[in-house]
mmCIF file of C-alpha atoms in Angstrom:
data_model
loop_
_atom_site.group_PDB
_atom_site.id
_atom_site.type_symbol
_atom_site.label_atom_id
_atom_site.label_comp_id
_atom_site.label_asym_id
_atom_site.label_seq_id
_atom_site.Cartn_x
_atom_site.Cartn_y
_atom_site.Cartn_z
ATOM 1 C CA ASN A 1 31.647 -19.494 10.533
ATOM 2 C CA VAL A 2 31.009 -21.780 7.573
ATOM 3 C CA SER A 3 32.660 -22.313 4.209
ATOM 4 C CA SER A 4 29.981 -24.121 2.182
ATOM 5 C CA TYR A 5 28.220 -23.049 -1.006
ATOM 6 C CA TYR A 6 24.915 -21.749 0.446
ATOM 7 C CA VAL A 7 24.746 -20.376 3.988
ATOM 8 C CA GLY A 8 21.785 -19.018 5.962
ATOM 9 C CA ALA A 9 20.888 -18.694 9.638
ATOM 10 C CA LEU A 10 17.840 -20.963 9.062
ATOM 11 C CA VAL A 11 18.508 -22.830 5.818
ATOM 12 C CA GLY A 12 21.325 -22.926 3.285
ATOM 13 C CA TYR A 13 19.169 -23.811 0.248
ATOM 14 C CA ALA A 14 15.387 -23.867 -0.225
ATOM 15 C CA ARG A 15 13.194 -24.513 -3.254
ATOM 16 C CA GLY A 16 9.503 -23.589 -3.388
ATOM 17 C CA THR A 17 9.309 -23.067 0.377
ATOM 18 C CA ASN A 18 7.207 -20.607 2.370
ATOM 19 C CA PHE A 19 8.878 -18.810 5.266
ATOM 20 C CA ILE A 20 6.288 -17.058 7.422
ATOM 21 C CA ASN A 21 7.100 -14.985 10.505
ATOM 22 C CA CYS A 22 10.738 -16.119 10.633
ATOM 23 C CA HIS A 23 13.244 -13.894 12.407
ATOM 24 C CA ASN A 24 17.000 -13.916 12.879
ATOM 25 C CA LYS A 25 17.748 -11.752 15.886
ATOM 26 C CA GLN A 26 21.146 -12.924 17.091
ATOM 27 C CA CYS A 27 22.577 -15.617 14.810
ATOM 28 C CA HIS A 28 25.470 -13.747 13.209
ATOM 29 C CA VAL A 29 26.439 -15.424 9.943
ATOM 30 C CA THR A 30 30.087 -15.239 8.904
ATOM 31 C CA HIS A 31 30.985 -16.905 5.620
ATOM 32 C CA ALA A 32 34.457 -17.630 4.244
ATOM 33 C CA GLY A 33 33.467 -19.562 1.141
ATOM 34 C CA HIS A 34 31.573 -18.453 -1.935
ATOM 35 C CA TYR A 35 28.253 -17.897 -3.639
ATOM 36 C CA ALA A 36 25.261 -17.098 -1.406
ATOM 37 C CA VAL A 37 24.810 -15.941 2.189
ATOM 38 C CA GLY A 38 21.538 -14.768 3.748
ATOM 39 C CA GLY A 39 20.229 -13.644 7.100
ATOM 40 C CA LEU A 40 17.575 -16.367 6.870
ATOM 41 C CA VAL A 41 18.253 -18.385 3.693
ATOM 42 C CA GLY A 42 21.438 -18.510 1.644
ATOM 43 C CA TRP A 43 19.806 -19.313 -1.703
ATOM 44 C CA THR A 44 16.256 -20.028 -2.837
ATOM 45 C CA HIS A 45 14.973 -21.147 -6.193
ATOM 46 C CA ASN A 46 11.571 -21.035 -7.909
ATOM 47 C CA GLY A 47 8.583 -20.076 -5.848
ATOM 48 C CA SER A 48 9.772 -19.430 -2.324
ATOM 49 C CA SER A 49 7.954 -16.770 -0.312
ATOM 50 C CA PHE A 50 9.100 -14.761 2.691
ATOM 51 C CA ILE A 51 6.214 -13.181 4.592
ATOM 52 C CA ALA A 52 6.697 -11.042 7.726
ATOM 53 C CA CYS A 53 10.348 -12.104 8.126
ATOM 54 C CA SER A 54 13.285 -10.109 9.479
ATOM 55 C CA ASN A 55 16.989 -10.033 10.200
ATOM 56 C CA SER A 56 18.650 -8.033 12.976
ATOM 57 C CA ALA A 57 22.012 -9.816 13.064
ATOM 58 C CA THR A 58 25.300 -9.098 11.277
ATOM 59 C CA ILE A 59 25.758 -11.024 8.035
ATOM 60 C CA SER A 60 29.321 -10.922 6.701
ATOM 61 C CA VAL A 61 31.481 -12.461 4.013
ATOM 62 C CA ASN A 62 35.260 -12.563 4.047
ATOM 63 C CA SER A 63 35.978 -14.132 0.681
ATOM 64 C CA THR A 64 39.232 -14.446 -1.242
ATOM 65 C CA THR A 65 37.605 -16.349 -4.111
ATOM 66 C CA ASN A 66 37.436 -14.927 -7.639
ATOM 67 C CA GLN A 67 33.756 -15.848 -7.881
ATOM 68 C CA ASP A 68 30.834 -13.583 -7.141
ATOM 69 C CA VAL A 69 29.230 -13.782 -3.717
ATOM 70 C CA CYS A 70 25.619 -12.740 -3.079
ATOM 71 C CA ILE A 71 24.832 -11.521 0.426
ATOM 72 C CA GLY A 72 21.445 -10.309 1.657
ATOM 73 C CA GLY A 73 19.649 -9.564 4.896
ATOM 74 C CA ILE A 74 16.798 -12.006 4.209
ATOM 75 C CA ALA A 75 17.660 -14.283 1.251
ATOM 76 C CA ASN A 76 19.092 -14.500 -2.262
ATOM 77 C CA GLY A 77 17.337 -16.203 -5.116
ATOM 78 C CA TRP A 78 16.779 -16.868 -8.761
ATOM 79 C CA GLY A 79 13.869 -18.165 -10.764
ATOM 80 C CA LYS A 80 10.166 -17.586 -10.886
ATOM 81 C CA ASN A 81 7.789 -16.133 -8.344
ATOM 82 C CA MET A 82 9.928 -15.374 -5.327
ATOM 83 C CA ASN A 83 7.930 -13.087 -3.053
ATOM 84 C CA MET A 84 9.251 -10.872 -0.276
ATOM 85 C CA VAL A 85 6.312 -9.455 1.682
ATOM 86 C CA ALA A 86 6.531 -7.247 4.791
ATOM 87 C CA CYS A 87 10.180 -8.189 5.404
ATOM 88 C CA TYR A 88 12.829 -5.976 6.921
ATOM 89 C CA ASN A 89 16.509 -5.869 7.761
ATOM 90 C CA LEU A 90 18.000 -3.975 10.706
ATOM 91 C CA GLY A 91 21.328 -5.823 10.705
ATOM 92 C CA THR A 92 24.700 -4.978 9.197
ATOM 93 C CA ILE A 93 25.434 -6.558 5.800
ATOM 94 C CA LYS A 94 29.127 -6.530 4.836
ATOM 95 C CA SER A 95 31.371 -8.223 2.320
ATOM 96 C CA ASN A 96 34.806 -7.761 0.803
ATOM 97 C CA ASN A 97 34.142 -9.552 -2.505
ATOM 98 C CA ARG A 98 34.908 -7.241 -5.472
ATOM 99 C CA LEU A 99 32.750 -9.394 -7.766
ATOM 100 C CA GLY A 100 29.922 -9.689 -5.225
ATOM 101 C CA PHE A 101 26.419 -8.341 -4.795
ATOM 102 C CA ALA A 102 25.130 -7.106 -1.429
ATOM 103 C CA GLY A 103 21.643 -5.892 -0.544
ATOM 104 C CA GLY A 104 19.751 -5.044 2.611
ATOM 105 C CA ILE A 105 16.980 -7.497 1.713
ATOM 106 C CA SER A 106 18.525 -9.602 -1.088
ATOM 107 C CA GLY A 107 21.960 -9.723 -2.680
ATOM 108 C CA ASP A 108 20.583 -11.356 -5.833
ATOM 109 C CA PHE A 109 16.907 -10.951 -6.771
ATOM 110 C CA ALA A 110 17.068 -12.483 -10.252
ATOM 111 C CA GLY A 111 14.082 -13.812 -12.139
ATOM 112 C CA THR A 112 10.385 -12.982 -11.991
ATOM 113 C CA ASN A 113 10.094 -11.717 -8.430
ATOM 114 C CA GLN A 114 8.027 -9.340 -6.316
ATOM 115 C CA MET A 115 8.764 -7.297 -3.213
ATOM 116 C CA TYR A 116 5.943 -5.660 -1.234
ATOM 117 C CA GLY A 117 6.183 -3.465 1.854
ATOM 118 C CA CYS A 118 9.804 -4.266 2.698
ATOM 119 C CA PHE A 119 12.426 -2.015 4.216
ATOM 120 C CA ASN A 120 16.084 -1.899 5.145
ATOM 121 C CA SER A 121 17.592 0.339 7.795
ATOM 122 C CA GLY A 122 20.831 -1.607 8.299
ATOM 123 C CA SER A 123 24.125 -0.616 6.733
ATOM 124 C CA VAL A 124 25.232 -2.421 3.566
ATOM 125 C CA THR A 125 28.903 -2.390 2.542
ATOM 126 C CA ASP A 126 30.828 -4.358 -0.057
ATOM 127 C CA THR A 127 33.863 -3.767 -2.244
ATOM 128 C CA GLY A 128 31.630 -4.939 -5.109
ATOM 129 C CA ASN A 129 28.063 -4.022 -6.031
ATOM 130 C CA VAL A 130 25.660 -2.689 -3.416
ATOM 131 C CA GLY A 131 21.960 -1.878 -3.323
ATOM 132 C CA ALA A 132 20.030 -0.519 -0.373
ATOM 133 C CA LEU A 133 17.385 -3.219 -0.936
ATOM 134 C CA VAL A 134 18.803 -5.451 -3.711
ATOM 135 C CA GLY A 135 22.402 -5.898 -4.852
ATOM 136 C CA ARG A 136 21.569 -7.305 -8.302
ATOM 137 C CA GLY A 137 18.325 -7.750 -10.196
ATOM 138 C CA SER A 138 19.685 -9.595 -13.223
ATOM 139 C CA TYR A 139 17.465 -11.360 -15.753
ATOM 140 C CA SER A 140 14.571 -9.920 -13.839
ATOM 141 C CA THR A 141 11.024 -8.890 -14.287
ATOM 142 C CA TYR A 142 10.509 -7.702 -10.768
ATOM 143 C CA MET A 143 8.159 -5.373 -8.998
ATOM 144 C CA PHE A 144 8.802 -3.226 -5.947
ATOM 145 C CA ASN A 145 5.734 -1.809 -4.239
ATOM 146 C CA SER A 146 5.736 0.264 -1.045
ATOM 147 C CA CYS A 147 9.405 -0.507 -0.303
ATOM 148 C CA TYR A 148 11.752 1.747 1.657
ATOM 149 C CA SER A 149 15.421 1.954 2.492
ATOM 150 C CA ASN A 150 17.943 3.954 4.421
ATOM 151 C CA SER A 151 19.911 6.086 1.988
ATOM 152 C CA ILE A 152 22.604 7.029 4.499
ATOM 153 C CA ASP A 153 24.944 4.074 5.038
ATOM 154 C CA TYR A 154 25.676 1.880 2.059
ATOM 155 C CA THR A 155 28.944 1.878 0.146
ATOM 156 C CA GLY A 156 30.609 -0.170 -2.578
ATOM 157 C CA TYR A 157 32.326 -0.114 -5.966
ATOM 158 C CA SER A 158 29.010 0.257 -7.773
ATOM 159 C CA VAL A 159 26.064 1.527 -5.714
ATOM 160 C CA GLY A 160 22.389 1.245 -6.654
ATOM 161 C CA ASP A 161 19.518 2.961 -4.934
ATOM 162 C CA ILE A 162 16.272 0.976 -5.052
ATOM 163 C CA MET A 163 13.888 2.841 -2.819
ATOM 164 C CA ALA A 164 10.725 4.889 -2.679
ATOM 165 C CA GLU A 165 11.547 7.066 0.328
ATOM 166 C CA ASP A 166 14.231 7.524 2.945
ATOM 167 C CA ILE A 167 13.409 5.335 5.951
ATOM 168 C CA SER A 168 14.726 7.974 8.323
ATOM 169 C CA LYS A 169 11.398 9.699 7.698
ATOM 170 C CA LEU A 170 9.454 6.674 8.958
ATOM 171 C CA SER A 171 8.327 6.487 12.558
ATOM 172 C CA TYR A 172 7.734 3.111 14.216
ATOM 173 C CA ALA A 173 4.011 3.450 13.526
ATOM 174 C CA ASP A 174 4.735 4.284 9.872
ATOM 175 C CA ALA A 175 6.998 1.228 9.566
ATOM 176 C CA VAL A 176 4.110 -0.958 10.781
ATOM 177 C CA ILE A 177 1.878 0.636 8.147
ATOM 178 C CA VAL A 178 4.474 -0.128 5.443
ATOM 179 C CA LEU A 179 4.590 -3.781 6.492
ATOM 180 C CA ASN A 180 0.780 -4.058 6.626
ATOM 181 C CA THR A 181 0.465 -2.321 3.251
ATOM 182 C CA GLY A 182 2.890 -4.858 1.796
ATOM 183 C CA ILE A 183 0.718 -7.734 3.020
ATOM 184 C CA GLU A 184 -2.442 -6.088 1.652
ATOM 185 C CA LEU A 185 -0.836 -5.479 -1.773
ATOM 186 C CA TYR A 186 0.440 -9.038 -1.930
ATOM 187 C CA ASN A 187 -2.993 -10.438 -1.015
ATOM 188 C CA GLN A 188 -4.542 -8.440 -3.870
ATOM 189 C CA THR A 189 -2.259 -10.185 -6.379
ATOM 190 C CA ALA A 190 -2.316 -13.687 -4.869
#
């Protein structure tokens, strides 16, 4: 339970950092402050990559501030060239911030970013803005390729649906294929 500006199970703030095969299985993050909370990283800026990373824990915000709060299963970020490749969220993402942005993978995915072979099957709830994969994609030129989400359990004031298919149709073997496809697609562009 922390009340700082950027909060993540691994790192609060990262710039131009690669996170490879990082997983949050049990570190439940509860945040009472403002701005950015992530299952792995609270906020990242310019050029960070997340490859084969996951969150299975509950990430929650109980904020009384009048500022927006971004909350995501993996990380939130702004800037150029943030890559999410073969990442997934199974955990619960919840917030009570009316001005906030909550997403299964990223609450804020702003800038020139790419997401390959990612999926969310955790619930996402907020009294603000909610996306199954991304809460907000402001100022963005972003690409989603081979990404999936659960269309059953996400609620909020304004709800967005960024997905290719309903994950309930994916078997375990299919989920592995999605993750591997994401890595292959990313390698073709790298």
